[in-house]
mmCIF file of C-alpha atoms in Angstrom:
data_model
loop_
_atom_site.group_PDB
_atom_site.id
_atom_site.type_symbol
_atom_site.label_atom_id
_atom_site.label_comp_id
_atom_site.label_asym_id
_atom_site.label_seq_id
_atom_site.Cartn_x
_atom_site.Cartn_y
_atom_site.Cartn_z
ATOM 1 C CA MET A 86 -9.238 -12.957 11.667
ATOM 2 C CA LEU A 87 -10.136 -10.612 14.534
ATOM 3 C CA HIS A 88 -7.329 -8.546 16.048
ATOM 4 C CA ILE A 89 -8.036 -7.387 19.622
ATOM 5 C CA VAL A 90 -6.039 -4.427 20.976
ATOM 6 C CA ASN A 91 -5.735 -3.042 24.483
ATOM 7 C CA ASN A 92 -8.170 -0.253 23.723
ATOM 8 C CA LEU A 93 -11.024 -2.764 23.591
ATOM 9 C CA ARG A 94 -10.452 -4.105 27.085
ATOM 10 C CA ASP A 95 -12.933 -1.900 28.904
ATOM 11 C CA SER A 96 -15.566 -2.361 26.184
ATOM 12 C CA PHE A 97 -16.361 -5.851 27.482
ATOM 13 C CA THR A 98 -18.612 -6.420 30.461
ATOM 14 C CA PRO A 99 -16.582 -6.938 33.691
ATOM 15 C CA GLY A 100 -16.529 -10.507 34.895
ATOM 16 C CA THR A 101 -17.175 -12.063 31.489
ATOM 17 C CA PRO A 102 -14.748 -14.533 29.892
ATOM 18 C CA HIS A 103 -13.898 -11.843 27.316
ATOM 19 C CA GLN A 104 -12.882 -9.405 30.055
ATOM 20 C CA ALA A 105 -10.952 -11.985 32.041
ATOM 21 C CA ALA A 106 -8.952 -13.110 29.017
ATOM 22 C CA LEU A 107 -8.189 -9.568 27.939
ATOM 23 C CA ALA A 108 -7.111 -8.572 31.442
ATOM 24 C CA GLN A 109 -4.400 -11.251 31.317
ATOM 25 C CA ILE A 110 -3.085 -9.977 28.005
ATOM 26 C CA PHE A 111 -3.187 -6.212 28.338
ATOM 27 C CA PRO A 112 -1.645 -3.987 31.033
ATOM 28 C CA GLN A 113 -3.426 -1.151 32.803
ATOM 29 C CA ASP A 114 -4.317 1.945 30.817
ATOM 30 C CA SER A 115 -1.640 4.580 30.242
ATOM 31 C CA GLU A 116 -1.830 8.043 28.712
ATOM 32 C CA LYS A 117 -0.733 6.594 25.367
ATOM 33 C CA GLN A 118 -3.455 3.953 25.507
ATOM 34 C CA THR A 119 -6.027 6.674 26.242
ATOM 35 C CA MET A 120 -4.928 8.558 23.140
ATOM 36 C CA ASP A 121 -5.143 5.311 21.170
ATOM 37 C CA LYS A 122 -8.641 4.786 22.525
ATOM 38 C CA ARG A 123 -9.715 8.176 21.245
ATOM 39 C CA ASP A 124 -8.377 7.349 17.799
ATOM 40 C CA LEU A 125 -10.142 3.976 17.815
ATOM 41 C CA SER A 126 -13.403 5.535 18.973
ATOM 42 C CA ALA A 127 -13.240 8.189 16.247
ATOM 43 C CA ILE A 128 -12.686 5.587 13.530
ATOM 44 C CA PHE A 129 -15.515 3.434 14.857
ATOM 45 C CA ARG A 130 -17.841 6.454 14.941
ATOM 46 C CA GLU A 131 -17.060 7.392 11.326
ATOM 47 C CA ARG A 132 -17.642 3.840 10.132
ATOM 48 C CA LEU A 133 -20.860 3.590 12.113
ATOM 49 C CA LYS A 134 -22.085 6.771 10.408
ATOM 50 C CA LEU A 135 -21.099 5.303 7.043
ATOM 51 C CA LEU A 136 -23.133 2.155 7.721
ATOM 52 C CA LEU A 137 -26.119 4.247 8.794
ATOM 53 C CA THR A 138 -25.946 6.255 5.572
ATOM 54 C CA ARG A 139 -25.650 3.131 3.441
ATOM 55 C CA SER A 140 -28.525 1.402 5.200
ATOM 56 C CA ASP A 141 -31.148 4.031 4.249
ATOM 57 C CA LEU A 142 -32.649 3.456 7.719
ATOM 58 C CA ASN A 143 -33.555 6.146 10.201
ATOM 59 C CA GLN A 144 -31.724 6.103 13.525
ATOM 60 C CA SER A 145 -34.533 4.320 15.356
ATOM 61 C CA ALA A 146 -34.698 1.486 12.815
ATOM 62 C CA PHE A 147 -30.906 1.213 12.655
ATOM 63 C CA ALA A 148 -30.652 1.025 16.448
ATOM 64 C CA SER A 149 -33.360 -1.629 16.593
ATOM 65 C CA ALA A 150 -31.569 -3.695 13.951
ATOM 66 C CA VAL A 151 -28.434 -3.919 16.097
ATOM 67 C CA GLY A 152 -30.212 -4.416 19.428
ATOM 68 C CA ILE A 153 -29.840 -1.015 21.087
ATOM 69 C CA ASP A 154 -32.170 1.927 21.613
ATOM 70 C CA ARG A 155 -32.072 5.200 19.719
ATOM 71 C CA SER A 156 -30.544 7.180 22.586
ATOM 72 C CA ALA A 157 -27.647 4.710 22.855
ATOM 73 C CA LEU A 158 -27.022 5.026 19.121
ATOM 74 C CA SER A 159 -27.095 8.820 19.353
ATOM 75 C CA GLN A 160 -24.544 8.697 22.154
ATOM 76 C CA LEU A 161 -22.247 6.427 20.138
ATOM 77 C CA MET A 162 -22.403 8.774 17.159
ATOM 78 C CA SER A 163 -21.985 11.991 19.146
ATOM 79 C CA GLY A 164 -18.363 11.460 20.146
ATOM 80 C CA ALA A 165 -19.145 12.539 23.709
ATOM 81 C CA SER A 166 -17.392 9.450 25.074
ATOM 82 C CA THR A 167 -14.383 7.445 23.952
ATOM 83 C CA ARG A 168 -15.992 4.216 25.161
ATOM 84 C CA LEU A 169 -16.864 1.643 22.547
ATOM 85 C CA PRO A 170 -20.118 -0.325 22.716
ATOM 86 C CA ARG A 171 -20.364 -3.721 24.343
ATOM 87 C CA ALA A 172 -18.868 -6.666 22.463
ATOM 88 C CA GLU A 173 -22.375 -7.993 21.780
ATOM 89 C CA THR A 174 -23.326 -4.713 20.079
ATOM 90 C CA LEU A 175 -20.156 -4.714 17.972
ATOM 91 C CA LEU A 176 -20.896 -8.266 16.851
ATOM 92 C CA ASN A 177 -24.502 -7.351 16.041
ATOM 93 C CA ILE A 178 -23.419 -4.381 13.907
ATOM 94 C CA ALA A 179 -20.852 -6.474 12.041
ATOM 95 C CA ALA A 180 -23.308 -9.320 11.431
ATOM 96 C CA GLU A 181 -26.269 -7.128 10.458
ATOM 97 C CA PHE A 182 -24.344 -5.088 7.898
ATOM 98 C CA LYS A 183 -21.966 -7.841 6.778
ATOM 99 C CA VAL A 184 -18.703 -6.127 7.635
ATOM 100 C CA SER A 185 -15.702 -7.437 9.549
ATOM 101 C CA LEU A 186 -15.021 -6.413 13.122
ATOM 102 C CA ASP A 187 -11.508 -5.467 12.034
ATOM 103 C CA TRP A 188 -12.913 -2.963 9.548
ATOM 104 C CA LEU A 189 -15.489 -1.636 11.998
ATOM 105 C CA LEU A 190 -12.738 -0.912 14.537
ATOM 106 C CA GLY A 191 -10.272 0.521 12.036
ATOM 107 C CA LEU A 192 -7.892 -2.440 12.197
ATOM 108 C CA SER A 193 -8.354 -3.298 8.523
ATOM 109 C CA GLN A 194 -9.239 -1.469 5.335
ATOM 110 C CA ASP A 195 -11.050 -4.560 4.037
ATOM 111 C CA GLU A 196 -14.773 -4.526 4.858
ATOM 112 C CA GLY A 197 -15.266 -8.183 4.001
ATOM 113 C CA VAL A 198 -15.635 -10.904 6.592
ATOM 114 C CA THR A 199 -13.813 -13.618 4.651
ATOM 115 C CA GLY A 200 -10.217 -12.783 5.522
ATOM 116 C CA GLU A 201 -7.456 -10.272 5.163
ATOM 117 C CA ILE A 202 -4.995 -11.886 2.745
ATOM 118 C CA ARG A 203 -5.973 -12.671 -0.805
ATOM 119 C CA GLU A 204 -4.363 -13.146 -4.196
ATOM 120 C CA SER A 205 -5.329 -10.968 -7.108
ATOM 121 C CA LEU A 206 -5.966 -12.141 -10.637
ATOM 122 C CA GLU A 207 -3.303 -11.935 -13.332
ATOM 123 C CA ILE A 208 -3.803 -8.241 -13.894
ATOM 124 C CA GLU A 209 -1.256 -8.086 -16.729
ATOM 125 C CA GLU A 210 -3.747 -10.055 -18.831
ATOM 126 C CA ALA A 211 -6.437 -7.356 -18.660
ATOM 127 C CA PRO A 212 -7.694 -6.957 -22.261
ATOM 128 C CA ASP A 213 -8.488 -3.250 -22.075
ATOM 129 C CA GLY A 214 -5.114 -2.000 -20.868
ATOM 130 C CA PHE A 215 -3.645 -1.003 -17.545
ATOM 131 C CA ASP A 216 -6.330 1.542 -16.677
ATOM 132 C CA ARG A 217 -8.852 -1.287 -16.207
ATOM 133 C CA THR A 218 -6.714 -3.417 -13.872
ATOM 134 C CA LEU A 219 -6.855 -3.829 -10.114
ATOM 135 C CA LEU A 220 -3.491 -2.088 -9.810
ATOM 136 C CA ALA A 221 -4.838 1.051 -11.476
ATOM 137 C CA LYS A 222 -7.865 0.921 -9.186
ATOM 138 C CA TRP A 223 -5.617 0.750 -6.119
ATOM 139 C CA PHE A 224 -3.592 3.720 -7.335
ATOM 140 C CA ALA A 225 -6.780 5.720 -7.823
ATOM 141 C CA GLU A 226 -8.085 4.807 -4.360
ATOM 142 C CA ALA A 227 -4.800 5.879 -2.762
ATOM 143 C CA ALA A 228 -4.711 9.286 -4.491
ATOM 144 C CA GLY A 229 -3.529 11.953 -2.080
ATOM 145 C CA THR A 230 -1.640 9.473 0.125
ATOM 146 C CA LYS A 231 1.960 8.321 -0.093
ATOM 147 C CA ILE A 232 2.725 5.452 -2.476
ATOM 148 C CA ARG A 233 5.786 3.358 -1.612
ATOM 149 C CA TYR A 234 7.202 1.201 -4.390
ATOM 150 C CA VAL A 235 9.982 -1.379 -4.648
ATOM 151 C CA PRO A 236 10.209 -2.378 -8.340
ATOM 152 C CA ALA A 237 11.261 -5.757 -9.671
ATOM 153 C CA GLY A 238 13.601 -4.065 -12.163
ATOM 154 C CA ILE A 239 13.690 -0.646 -13.800
ATOM 155 C CA PRO A 240 10.699 1.290 -12.386
ATOM 156 C CA ASP A 241 7.799 0.955 -14.806
ATOM 157 C CA LEU A 242 7.135 4.636 -15.362
ATOM 158 C CA LEU A 243 10.830 5.334 -16.100
ATOM 159 C CA ARG A 244 11.116 2.846 -18.967
ATOM 160 C CA THR A 245 11.508 3.798 -22.616
ATOM 161 C CA ARG A 246 9.347 2.179 -25.262
ATOM 162 C CA ALA A 247 12.402 0.201 -26.403
ATOM 163 C CA LEU A 248 12.827 -1.309 -22.946
ATOM 164 C CA VAL A 249 9.092 -1.999 -22.654
ATOM 165 C CA ASP A 250 9.218 -3.904 -25.962
ATOM 166 C CA TYR A 251 12.371 -5.799 -24.993
ATOM 167 C CA GLU A 252 11.011 -6.891 -21.615
ATOM 168 C CA ALA A 253 7.653 -7.792 -23.149
ATOM 169 C CA ASN A 254 9.477 -10.158 -25.521
ATOM 170 C CA ILE A 255 11.404 -11.962 -22.800
ATOM 171 C CA THR A 256 8.472 -12.187 -20.363
ATOM 172 C CA ASN A 257 5.675 -12.893 -22.870
ATOM 173 C CA ARG A 258 3.676 -9.953 -21.533
ATOM 174 C CA SER A 259 1.488 -7.657 -23.584
ATOM 175 C CA ARG A 260 3.375 -4.673 -25.031
ATOM 176 C CA LEU A 261 0.156 -2.676 -25.084
ATOM 177 C CA ALA A 262 -0.599 -3.369 -21.428
ATOM 178 C CA GLN A 263 2.950 -2.494 -20.358
ATOM 179 C CA ALA A 264 3.006 0.704 -22.426
ATOM 180 C CA SER A 265 -0.385 1.634 -20.989
ATOM 181 C CA GLU A 266 0.929 1.009 -17.467
ATOM 182 C CA THR A 267 3.994 3.184 -18.079
ATOM 183 C CA GLN A 268 1.898 6.057 -19.417
ATOM 184 C CA TYR A 269 -0.622 5.780 -16.591
ATOM 185 C CA ARG A 270 2.095 5.952 -13.954
ATOM 186 C CA ILE A 271 3.732 8.989 -15.562
ATOM 187 C CA GLU A 272 0.405 10.817 -15.677
ATOM 188 C CA TYR A 273 -0.326 9.750 -12.096
ATOM 189 C CA ASN A 274 2.977 11.183 -10.905
ATOM 190 C CA ARG A 275 2.350 14.504 -12.637
ATOM 191 C CA ARG A 276 -0.715 15.122 -10.486
ATOM 192 C CA PRO A 277 -0.037 17.777 -7.844
ATOM 193 C CA GLU A 278 -1.390 15.587 -5.035
ATOM 194 C CA THR A 279 0.925 12.670 -5.864
ATOM 195 C CA ASP A 280 3.544 11.602 -3.332
ATOM 196 C CA MET A 281 5.559 8.555 -4.410
ATOM 197 C CA GLU A 282 8.753 7.109 -2.984
ATOM 198 C CA VAL A 283 10.667 4.383 -4.811
ATOM 199 C CA CYS A 284 13.453 2.259 -3.317
ATOM 200 C CA MET A 285 15.609 -0.123 -5.312
ATOM 201 C CA PRO A 286 19.127 -1.606 -5.237
ATOM 202 C CA ARG A 287 21.759 0.644 -6.769
ATOM 203 C CA HIS A 288 23.257 -2.428 -8.415
ATOM 204 C CA THR A 289 20.148 -2.948 -10.541
ATOM 205 C CA LEU A 290 21.026 0.191 -12.501
ATOM 206 C CA GLU A 291 24.721 -0.714 -12.618
ATOM 207 C CA ILE A 292 23.945 -4.201 -13.945
ATOM 208 C CA PHE A 293 21.557 -2.687 -16.478
ATOM 209 C CA ALA A 294 24.196 -0.193 -17.657
ATOM 210 C CA ARG A 295 26.648 -3.047 -18.243
ATOM 211 C CA GLY A 296 24.109 -5.115 -20.165
ATOM 212 C CA LEU A 297 24.202 -8.059 -17.782
ATOM 213 C CA GLY A 298 21.529 -10.443 -16.550
ATOM 214 C CA VAL A 299 18.161 -10.192 -18.291
ATOM 215 C CA TRP A 300 19.416 -7.160 -20.246
ATOM 216 C CA ASP A 301 22.359 -8.943 -21.896
ATOM 217 C CA ARG A 302 20.686 -8.692 -25.325
ATOM 218 C CA PHE A 303 19.418 -5.150 -24.932
ATOM 219 C CA PRO A 304 21.613 -2.983 -27.207
ATOM 220 C CA GLU A 305 24.131 -0.638 -25.602
ATOM 221 C CA ALA A 306 22.727 2.414 -27.388
ATOM 222 C CA ASP A 307 19.255 1.609 -26.055
ATOM 223 C CA ARG A 308 20.634 1.166 -22.541
ATOM 224 C CA ARG A 309 22.282 4.583 -22.685
ATOM 225 C CA GLN A 310 19.072 6.127 -24.004
ATOM 226 C CA GLN A 311 17.100 4.436 -21.227
ATOM 227 C CA LEU A 312 19.370 5.818 -18.503
ATOM 228 C CA ALA A 313 19.290 9.310 -20.018
ATOM 229 C CA HIS A 314 15.487 9.124 -20.284
ATOM 230 C CA MET A 315 15.329 7.990 -16.681
ATOM 231 C CA ALA A 316 17.487 10.916 -15.542
ATOM 232 C CA THR A 317 15.274 13.392 -17.397
ATOM 233 C CA LEU A 318 12.095 12.019 -15.820
ATOM 234 C CA LEU A 319 13.654 11.956 -12.355
ATOM 235 C CA ASP A 320 14.439 15.655 -12.703
ATOM 236 C CA ASP A 321 11.040 16.404 -14.207
ATOM 237 C CA LEU A 322 8.959 14.539 -11.612
ATOM 238 C CA TYR A 323 10.943 15.552 -8.528
ATOM 239 C CA PRO A 324 9.879 16.070 -5.745
ATOM 240 C CA THR A 325 6.518 14.281 -6.122
ATOM 241 C CA PHE A 326 8.449 11.217 -7.339
ATOM 242 C CA ARG A 327 11.551 10.396 -5.305
ATOM 243 C CA LEU A 328 13.995 7.573 -6.051
ATOM 244 C CA PHE A 329 16.245 6.130 -3.339
ATOM 245 C CA LEU A 330 19.054 3.686 -4.167
ATOM 246 C CA TYR A 331 20.485 1.338 -1.554
ATOM 247 C CA ASP A 332 23.298 -1.215 -1.508
ATOM 248 C CA GLY A 333 21.729 -4.499 -2.557
ATOM 249 C CA ARG A 334 24.506 -6.419 -0.805
ATOM 250 C CA MET A 335 23.424 -4.973 2.532
ATOM 251 C CA ARG A 336 19.642 -4.884 2.159
ATOM 252 C CA TYR A 337 17.004 -6.965 0.416
ATOM 253 C CA SER A 338 13.366 -6.449 -0.455
ATOM 254 C CA ILE A 339 10.792 -8.298 -2.464
ATOM 255 C CA PRO A 340 9.003 -6.202 -5.123
ATOM 256 C CA LEU A 341 5.993 -4.486 -3.589
ATOM 257 C CA THR A 342 3.765 -1.441 -3.686
ATOM 258 C CA ILE A 343 2.198 0.093 -0.571
ATOM 259 C CA PHE A 344 -0.893 2.171 -1.303
ATOM 260 C CA GLY A 345 -1.004 4.700 1.522
ATOM 261 C CA PRO A 346 -2.427 3.125 4.697
ATOM 262 C CA TYR A 347 -4.897 0.998 2.744
ATOM 263 C CA ARG A 348 -3.139 -2.035 1.305
ATOM 264 C CA ALA A 349 0.147 -3.532 0.148
ATOM 265 C CA ALA A 350 0.550 -5.571 -3.032
ATOM 266 C CA ILE A 351 3.478 -7.993 -3.163
ATOM 267 C CA TYR A 352 4.527 -8.887 -6.701
ATOM 268 C CA VAL A 353 5.061 -12.623 -7.200
ATOM 269 C CA GLY A 354 5.398 -12.856 -10.962
ATOM 270 C CA ASP A 355 2.020 -13.197 -12.638
ATOM 271 C CA MET A 356 0.079 -12.394 -9.486
ATOM 272 C CA TYR A 357 -0.074 -9.989 -6.573
ATOM 273 C CA VAL A 358 -0.541 -11.085 -2.963
ATOM 274 C CA VAL A 359 -2.608 -8.294 -1.438
ATOM 275 C CA LEU A 360 -2.523 -7.382 2.256
ATOM 276 C CA ASN A 361 -5.435 -5.290 3.504
ATOM 277 C CA ALA A 362 -5.107 -5.503 7.288
ATOM 278 C CA THR A 363 -3.626 -2.485 9.034
ATOM 279 C CA GLN A 364 -0.899 -4.328 10.951
ATOM 280 C CA PRO A 365 0.892 -5.998 7.997
ATOM 281 C CA VAL A 366 0.597 -2.802 5.943
ATOM 282 C CA GLN A 367 2.271 -0.903 8.770
ATOM 283 C CA ALA A 368 4.974 -3.584 9.084
ATOM 284 C CA LEU A 369 5.789 -3.362 5.373
ATOM 285 C CA THR A 370 5.788 0.432 5.600
ATOM 286 C CA GLN A 371 8.392 0.191 8.361
ATOM 287 C CA HIS A 372 10.416 -2.212 6.195
ATOM 288 C CA PHE A 373 10.283 0.306 3.344
ATOM 289 C CA ASP A 374 11.331 3.164 5.629
ATOM 290 C CA ASN A 375 14.338 1.089 6.714
ATOM 291 C CA LEU A 376 15.350 0.788 3.056
ATOM 292 C CA ILE A 377 15.203 4.570 2.777
ATOM 293 C CA ARG A 378 17.413 4.966 5.843
ATOM 294 C CA ALA A 379 19.970 2.644 4.231
ATOM 295 C CA ALA A 380 20.008 4.520 0.908
ATOM 296 C CA ASP A 381 23.375 5.822 -0.272
ATOM 297 C CA VAL A 382 21.923 7.655 -3.286
ATOM 298 C CA ASN A 383 19.130 10.044 -2.327
ATOM 299 C CA PRO A 384 16.398 11.539 -4.555
ATOM 300 C CA HIS A 385 18.237 14.786 -5.311
ATOM 301 C CA GLU A 386 21.222 12.691 -6.483
ATOM 302 C CA ALA A 387 19.383 9.955 -8.391
ATOM 303 C CA ALA A 388 19.095 11.758 -11.747
ATOM 304 C CA ALA A 389 22.816 12.565 -11.786
ATOM 305 C CA PHE A 390 23.622 8.949 -10.881
ATOM 306 C CA ALA A 391 21.590 7.640 -13.842
ATOM 307 C CA ARG A 392 23.051 10.293 -16.158
ATOM 308 C CA ASN A 393 26.603 9.360 -15.159
ATOM 309 C CA LEU A 394 25.905 5.694 -15.869
ATOM 310 C CA ALA A 395 24.564 6.637 -19.300
ATOM 311 C CA GLY A 396 27.886 8.280 -20.149
ATOM 312 C CA MET A 397 30.170 5.532 -18.863
ATOM 313 C CA SER A 398 31.881 2.809 -20.886
ATOM 314 C CA PHE A 399 32.247 -0.649 -19.401
ATOM 315 C CA PRO A 400 34.562 -3.501 -20.423
ATOM 316 C CA SER A 401 32.683 -6.474 -21.814
ATOM 317 C CA GLY A 402 31.478 -8.726 -19.027
ATOM 318 C CA SER A 403 32.464 -6.311 -16.248
ATOM 319 C CA VAL A 404 30.517 -6.280 -13.010
#
């Protein structure tokens, strides 16, 4: 799907149907739109240079392949103007080098032309452990950017081996794959360039501490050990790993991971729905930031919160 933004309006030839349609949709340029145009032009220029490098063509041959002359190509790559090429040229570039217009214009991180929403395979079934899965690949690609994570339960990297084994039994998932995932995430968060924020309902930890829900058969001693282990890791990994807790009665989120500006993976059980287009990734990022604003336990308090739960005694069946 092609997204058209106001910055493309003056890239189309005046008087054409493209220009007429766009003129009805978009208002006149403002200072903000001019700044946006510069950003768009810079992204386009970098991606054009990338395609030229990949093509192994010289500038003359590359220009000929997309229907322009060498001087026009040089001007596009110089950054001397914020104007984008004509729509016909954009289409020629996308078609010749088999990339999407969205990617070429910086509106998507997905180069492919077959769409922007796709489902992943069942990555938990990967035979060689977590480090060979798509999820590990996405973490590696997003290194140096902020990772935003809403877990389905206890955050993976904060789990003890006892909890990994228990949850593997009740979900029929591979213990080895889950243990590998936990270790990978811990090592990832120890890297100096890592920046990860995690948001989850406060009540998830309170329910866990009481041994309710899916944890009703997880022994009390193991639950206490899990919470103490969690507190230790939260102290150890802070501030590169920051846990926010919000009131689950006031806010709701599906489990998801946002990999910098590149993609978002929504967890749906045995699969991930992956969003690669810029706009939905930004929308989910805003959703995540709203969870942070609603948090009543902040990262510098999270370890103490878990540690206090580990030391509390609860009446049987309390909520």
